[in-house]
Short mmCIF file of C-alpha atoms in Angstrom, two decimals:
data_model
loop_
_atom_site.label_atom_id
_atom_site.label_comp_id
_atom_site.label_asym_id
_atom_site.label_seq_id
_atom_site.Cartn_x
_atom_site.Cartn_y
_atom_site.Cartn_z
CA GLY A 293 0.24 -0.16 -0.11
CA GLN A 294 1.19 4.04 0.31
CA ASN A 295 1.27 4.16 3.49
CA ILE A 296 1.99 7.55 4.91
CA ASP A 297 2.72 7.95 8.53
CA GLN A 298 2.83 11.47 10.88
CA PRO A 299 2.58 11.45 14.24
CA THR A 300 -1.13 12.47 15.70
CA GLU A 301 -0.53 15.60 17.90
CA MET A 302 2.21 17.67 18.92
CA THR A 303 2.73 20.74 21.37
CA ALA A 304 5.56 23.33 22.07
CA THR A 305 5.80 26.86 23.01
CA GLU A 306 5.33 30.16 21.87
CA GLY A 307 8.44 31.30 20.38
CA ALA A 308 10.67 27.62 19.94
CA ILE A 309 11.08 25.44 17.13
CA VAL A 310 9.32 22.20 16.30
CA GLN A 311 9.84 19.73 13.45
CA ILE A 312 6.41 17.66 11.91
CA ASN A 313 8.49 14.01 10.76
CA CYS A 314 6.63 11.76 8.09
CA THR A 315 7.75 9.23 6.06
CA TYR A 316 6.52 7.04 3.13
CA GLN A 317 6.76 4.23 0.97
CA THR A 318 9.44 5.29 -1.37
CA SER A 319 8.74 3.00 -4.37
CA GLY A 320 7.39 5.56 -7.04
CA PHE A 321 7.87 8.27 -5.18
CA ASN A 322 7.24 11.84 -6.95
CA GLY A 323 7.01 14.36 -5.04
CA LEU A 324 6.06 15.46 -1.89
CA PHE A 325 3.45 18.27 0.13
CA TRP A 326 3.08 20.52 2.99
CA TYR A 327 0.02 21.61 3.69
CA GLN A 328 -1.24 23.88 6.45
CA GLN A 329 -4.98 22.98 7.69
CA HIS A 330 -6.29 25.36 9.95
CA ALA A 331 -9.62 23.94 12.16
CA GLY A 332 -13.13 24.02 9.77
CA GLU A 333 -10.93 25.26 6.80
CA ALA A 334 -9.42 24.01 3.13
CA PRO A 335 -5.40 23.44 3.20
CA THR A 336 -3.00 25.65 2.44
CA PHE A 337 -0.47 24.91 0.44
CA LEU A 338 3.20 25.41 2.04
CA SER A 339 6.39 23.41 0.19
CA TYR A 340 6.57 21.19 -2.90
CA ASN A 341 9.62 18.85 -2.25
CA VAL A 342 10.95 16.81 -4.73
CA LEU A 343 14.21 16.63 -4.51
CA ASP A 344 16.78 15.75 -1.36
CA GLY A 345 17.62 18.88 0.62
CA LEU A 346 16.13 21.48 2.67
CA GLU A 347 13.95 24.02 1.30
CA GLU A 348 13.37 26.88 2.77
CA LYS A 349 10.69 29.98 2.97
CA GLY A 350 10.68 32.45 6.45
CA ARG A 351 9.80 30.87 8.84
CA PHE A 352 9.45 27.27 7.58
CA SER A 353 11.76 24.75 5.85
CA SER A 354 11.11 21.99 4.02
CA PHE A 355 13.62 18.75 4.16
CA LEU A 356 13.34 15.29 1.68
CA SER A 357 16.12 12.60 1.51
CA ARG A 358 14.19 9.76 -0.46
CA SER A 359 16.72 7.00 -0.26
CA LYS A 360 14.85 7.28 3.28
CA GLY A 361 11.11 7.67 2.69
CA TYR A 362 11.55 10.23 5.28
CA SER A 363 10.78 14.70 5.31
CA TYR A 364 10.03 17.10 7.43
CA LEU A 365 8.36 20.20 8.07
CA LEU A 366 10.53 22.68 10.63
CA LEU A 367 8.80 25.91 12.01
CA LYS A 368 10.47 28.64 13.57
CA GLU A 369 9.41 31.32 15.88
CA LEU A 370 6.27 29.48 16.72
CA GLN A 371 3.48 31.69 16.61
CA MET A 372 -0.53 30.94 18.26
CA LYS A 373 -1.63 31.58 14.68
CA ASP A 374 0.82 28.42 13.58
CA SER A 375 -2.20 26.02 15.54
CA ALA A 376 -3.37 24.01 13.01
CA SER A 377 -3.19 20.65 11.82
CA TYR A 378 -0.04 19.77 8.92
CA LEU A 379 -1.19 17.27 6.33
CA CYS A 380 2.07 15.07 4.24
CA ALA A 381 0.86 14.52 0.85
CA VAL A 382 2.82 12.10 -1.65
CA ARG A 383 2.51 12.69 -5.18
CA TRP A 384 3.67 8.49 -6.42
CA ALA A 385 3.85 7.70 -10.17
CA SER A 386 1.05 5.19 -11.26
CA GLY A 387 0.22 4.51 -14.63
CA GLY A 388 1.16 8.20 -16.00
CA SER A 389 -1.05 10.03 -13.05
CA TYR A 390 0.52 11.93 -10.28
CA ILE A 391 -2.94 12.31 -7.87
CA PRO A 392 -1.65 12.88 -3.99
CA THR A 393 -2.19 11.20 -1.46
CA PHE A 394 -2.50 12.78 2.34
CA GLY A 395 -1.84 11.82 5.96
CA ARG A 396 -3.67 11.35 8.53
CA GLY A 397 -1.70 14.89 9.77
CA THR A 398 -0.22 16.04 12.35
CA SER A 399 -2.65 18.46 14.61
CA LEU A 400 0.37 21.55 16.30
CA ILE A 401 -0.76 22.99 19.29
CA VAL A 402 1.05 25.77 20.34
CA HIS A 403 1.31 26.88 24.10
CA PRO A 404 1.70 30.61 25.06
CA GLU B 228 -6.55 35.92 -10.00
CA THR B 229 -9.59 34.09 -8.81
CA GLY B 230 -9.22 31.19 -6.52
CA VAL B 231 -11.19 28.00 -5.81
CA THR B 232 -14.72 28.74 -4.93
CA GLN B 233 -17.13 25.57 -4.10
CA SER B 234 -21.01 26.32 -3.13
CA PRO B 235 -22.66 25.47 -0.94
CA THR B 236 -20.80 25.74 1.94
CA HIS B 237 -22.96 23.90 4.59
CA LEU B 238 -25.17 21.39 4.11
CA ILE B 239 -27.69 19.34 5.70
CA LYS B 240 -29.61 15.68 3.96
CA THR B 241 -31.34 12.94 5.11
CA ARG B 242 -30.26 9.10 4.91
CA GLY B 243 -30.83 8.22 0.64
CA GLN B 244 -31.28 11.61 -0.54
CA GLN B 245 -29.47 12.96 -2.83
CA VAL B 246 -26.98 15.90 -2.89
CA THR B 247 -24.52 17.77 -5.86
CA LEU B 248 -21.08 20.04 -4.42
CA ARG B 249 -20.32 22.75 -6.84
CA CYS B 250 -16.93 23.47 -7.72
CA SER B 251 -15.28 26.68 -9.81
CA SER B 252 -11.06 25.98 -10.75
CA GLN B 253 -8.57 29.01 -9.84
CA SER B 254 -8.21 30.71 -13.53
CA GLY B 255 -6.01 29.17 -16.05
CA HIS B 256 -6.81 25.33 -14.37
CA ASN B 257 -8.24 22.39 -16.41
CA THR B 258 -7.54 20.20 -13.81
CA VAL B 259 -10.36 19.22 -10.91
CA SER B 260 -9.99 16.60 -8.14
CA TRP B 261 -12.26 16.09 -5.44
CA TYR B 262 -11.71 14.63 -1.87
CA GLN B 263 -13.48 13.77 0.99
CA GLN B 264 -11.96 13.95 4.53
CA ALA B 265 -13.53 12.99 7.14
CA LEU B 266 -12.93 14.69 10.97
CA GLY B 267 -9.58 14.26 12.70
CA GLN B 268 -8.60 12.66 9.04
CA GLY B 269 -6.53 13.31 5.61
CA PRO B 270 -8.25 14.79 2.47
CA GLN B 271 -9.45 11.07 1.23
CA PHE B 272 -9.20 11.56 -2.69
CA ILE B 273 -12.64 10.67 -4.91
CA PHE B 274 -11.90 11.30 -8.40
CA GLN B 275 -10.31 13.88 -10.77
CA TYR B 276 -11.67 15.49 -13.95
CA TYR B 277 -9.61 17.03 -16.38
CA ARG B 278 -10.83 19.06 -19.95
CA GLU B 279 -14.11 16.88 -19.07
CA GLU B 280 -13.32 13.66 -18.15
CA GLU B 281 -12.67 11.61 -15.05
CA ASN B 282 -8.40 11.32 -14.79
CA GLY B 283 -8.18 9.10 -11.86
CA ARG B 284 -10.53 7.64 -9.46
CA GLY B 285 -9.94 7.03 -5.35
CA ASN B 286 -12.02 3.79 -3.27
CA PHE B 287 -15.53 4.96 -3.18
CA PRO B 288 -18.11 3.48 -4.53
CA PRO B 289 -20.02 4.16 -7.96
CA ARG B 290 -22.78 6.56 -5.91
CA PHE B 291 -19.58 8.94 -6.20
CA SER B 292 -20.29 10.95 -9.44
CA GLY B 293 -18.76 13.81 -10.90
CA LEU B 294 -18.72 16.06 -14.21
CA GLN B 295 -16.76 18.72 -15.09
CA PHE B 296 -18.01 21.57 -17.78
CA PRO B 297 -16.62 23.65 -20.74
CA ASN B 298 -15.19 25.95 -18.17
CA TYR B 299 -13.11 23.69 -16.36
CA SER B 300 -16.07 24.00 -13.34
CA SER B 301 -17.49 20.88 -11.73
CA GLU B 302 -19.89 18.98 -9.95
CA LEU B 303 -19.37 16.06 -7.41
CA ASN B 304 -23.13 13.84 -7.25
CA VAL B 305 -23.31 11.83 -4.09
CA ASN B 306 -26.72 9.60 -4.63
CA ALA B 307 -28.77 7.71 -1.88
CA LEU B 308 -26.53 9.63 1.37
CA GLU B 309 -25.30 7.45 3.91
CA LEU B 310 -24.60 8.28 7.29
CA ASP B 311 -20.79 8.27 6.59
CA ASP B 312 -21.20 10.55 3.97
CA SER B 313 -21.06 13.27 6.76
CA ALA B 314 -17.69 14.87 6.07
CA LEU B 315 -15.87 18.09 4.65
CA TYR B 316 -16.32 17.46 0.90
CA LEU B 317 -12.54 19.46 -0.66
CA CYS B 318 -12.35 20.40 -4.32
CA ALA B 319 -8.91 21.02 -5.75
CA SER B 320 -7.39 23.22 -9.10
CA SER B 321 -4.78 21.97 -10.65
CA LEU B 322 -3.33 22.65 -13.53
CA GLY B 323 -1.52 19.76 -15.88
CA GLY B 324 -4.51 16.67 -15.43
CA GLY B 325 -2.04 14.84 -13.24
CA ARG B 326 0.32 13.87 -15.29
CA VAL B 327 3.17 16.70 -14.60
CA ALA B 328 4.36 17.88 -11.14
CA ASP B 329 2.04 20.34 -10.58
CA THR B 330 0.55 22.04 -6.91
CA GLN B 331 -3.37 21.93 -6.23
CA TYR B 332 -5.00 24.80 -4.43
CA PHE B 333 -8.16 24.00 -2.44
CA GLY B 334 -11.43 25.36 -1.64
CA PRO B 335 -12.84 26.66 1.17
CA GLY B 336 -14.78 23.47 1.34
CA THR B 337 -18.14 21.97 2.06
CA ARG B 338 -19.33 20.66 5.24
CA LEU B 339 -22.26 18.14 4.24
CA THR B 340 -24.32 16.66 7.53
CA VAL B 341 -26.34 13.43 6.65
CA LEU B 342 -29.24 13.22 9.46
#
């Protein structure tokens, strides 16, 4: 199957740094997305990784290791508004189609 | 540039009824994907439409059907509603029909409650 594993819930303190991990099946891998989703709202795009390494975008960074089937989303200088669910989505090449599969999401709670 | 829009925002139906949800894709996008998201879960892929044709389907029964129009807007129809169909239904638009690496942009969703 095309499994994606990420922690269910994490808590952190305002101003701190948090790392949310995501592991996935490597066969046929064709890209990984991170989305942020506030309660009751649609997911919003954060980052896309297809090559190994770190992609930095402001306070958010995303890392990928294709050989290990591993990615993480790093959030720095946490703010209360960062409390949300963070979805890891992986695209596998299947019959010429590249439709992403989403993990269950990691609920991040930021405390003052 | 207009983002992805969905209607209605909320909907309440009873078991056995039928429902139609609507989505307008982002300007310039020709691909629409529909997802079902139950509470506490990630979005589950239902199907994708590219240039008015179904381009991929997830593990959903035939009572989930769809349509894409020449302007690339789309409908999701669900017949014979069941209690488990209660969820947030998300529409995502993109460019490329799922055949190339492109990013999906989501609409605000329709919250369906089946009683």
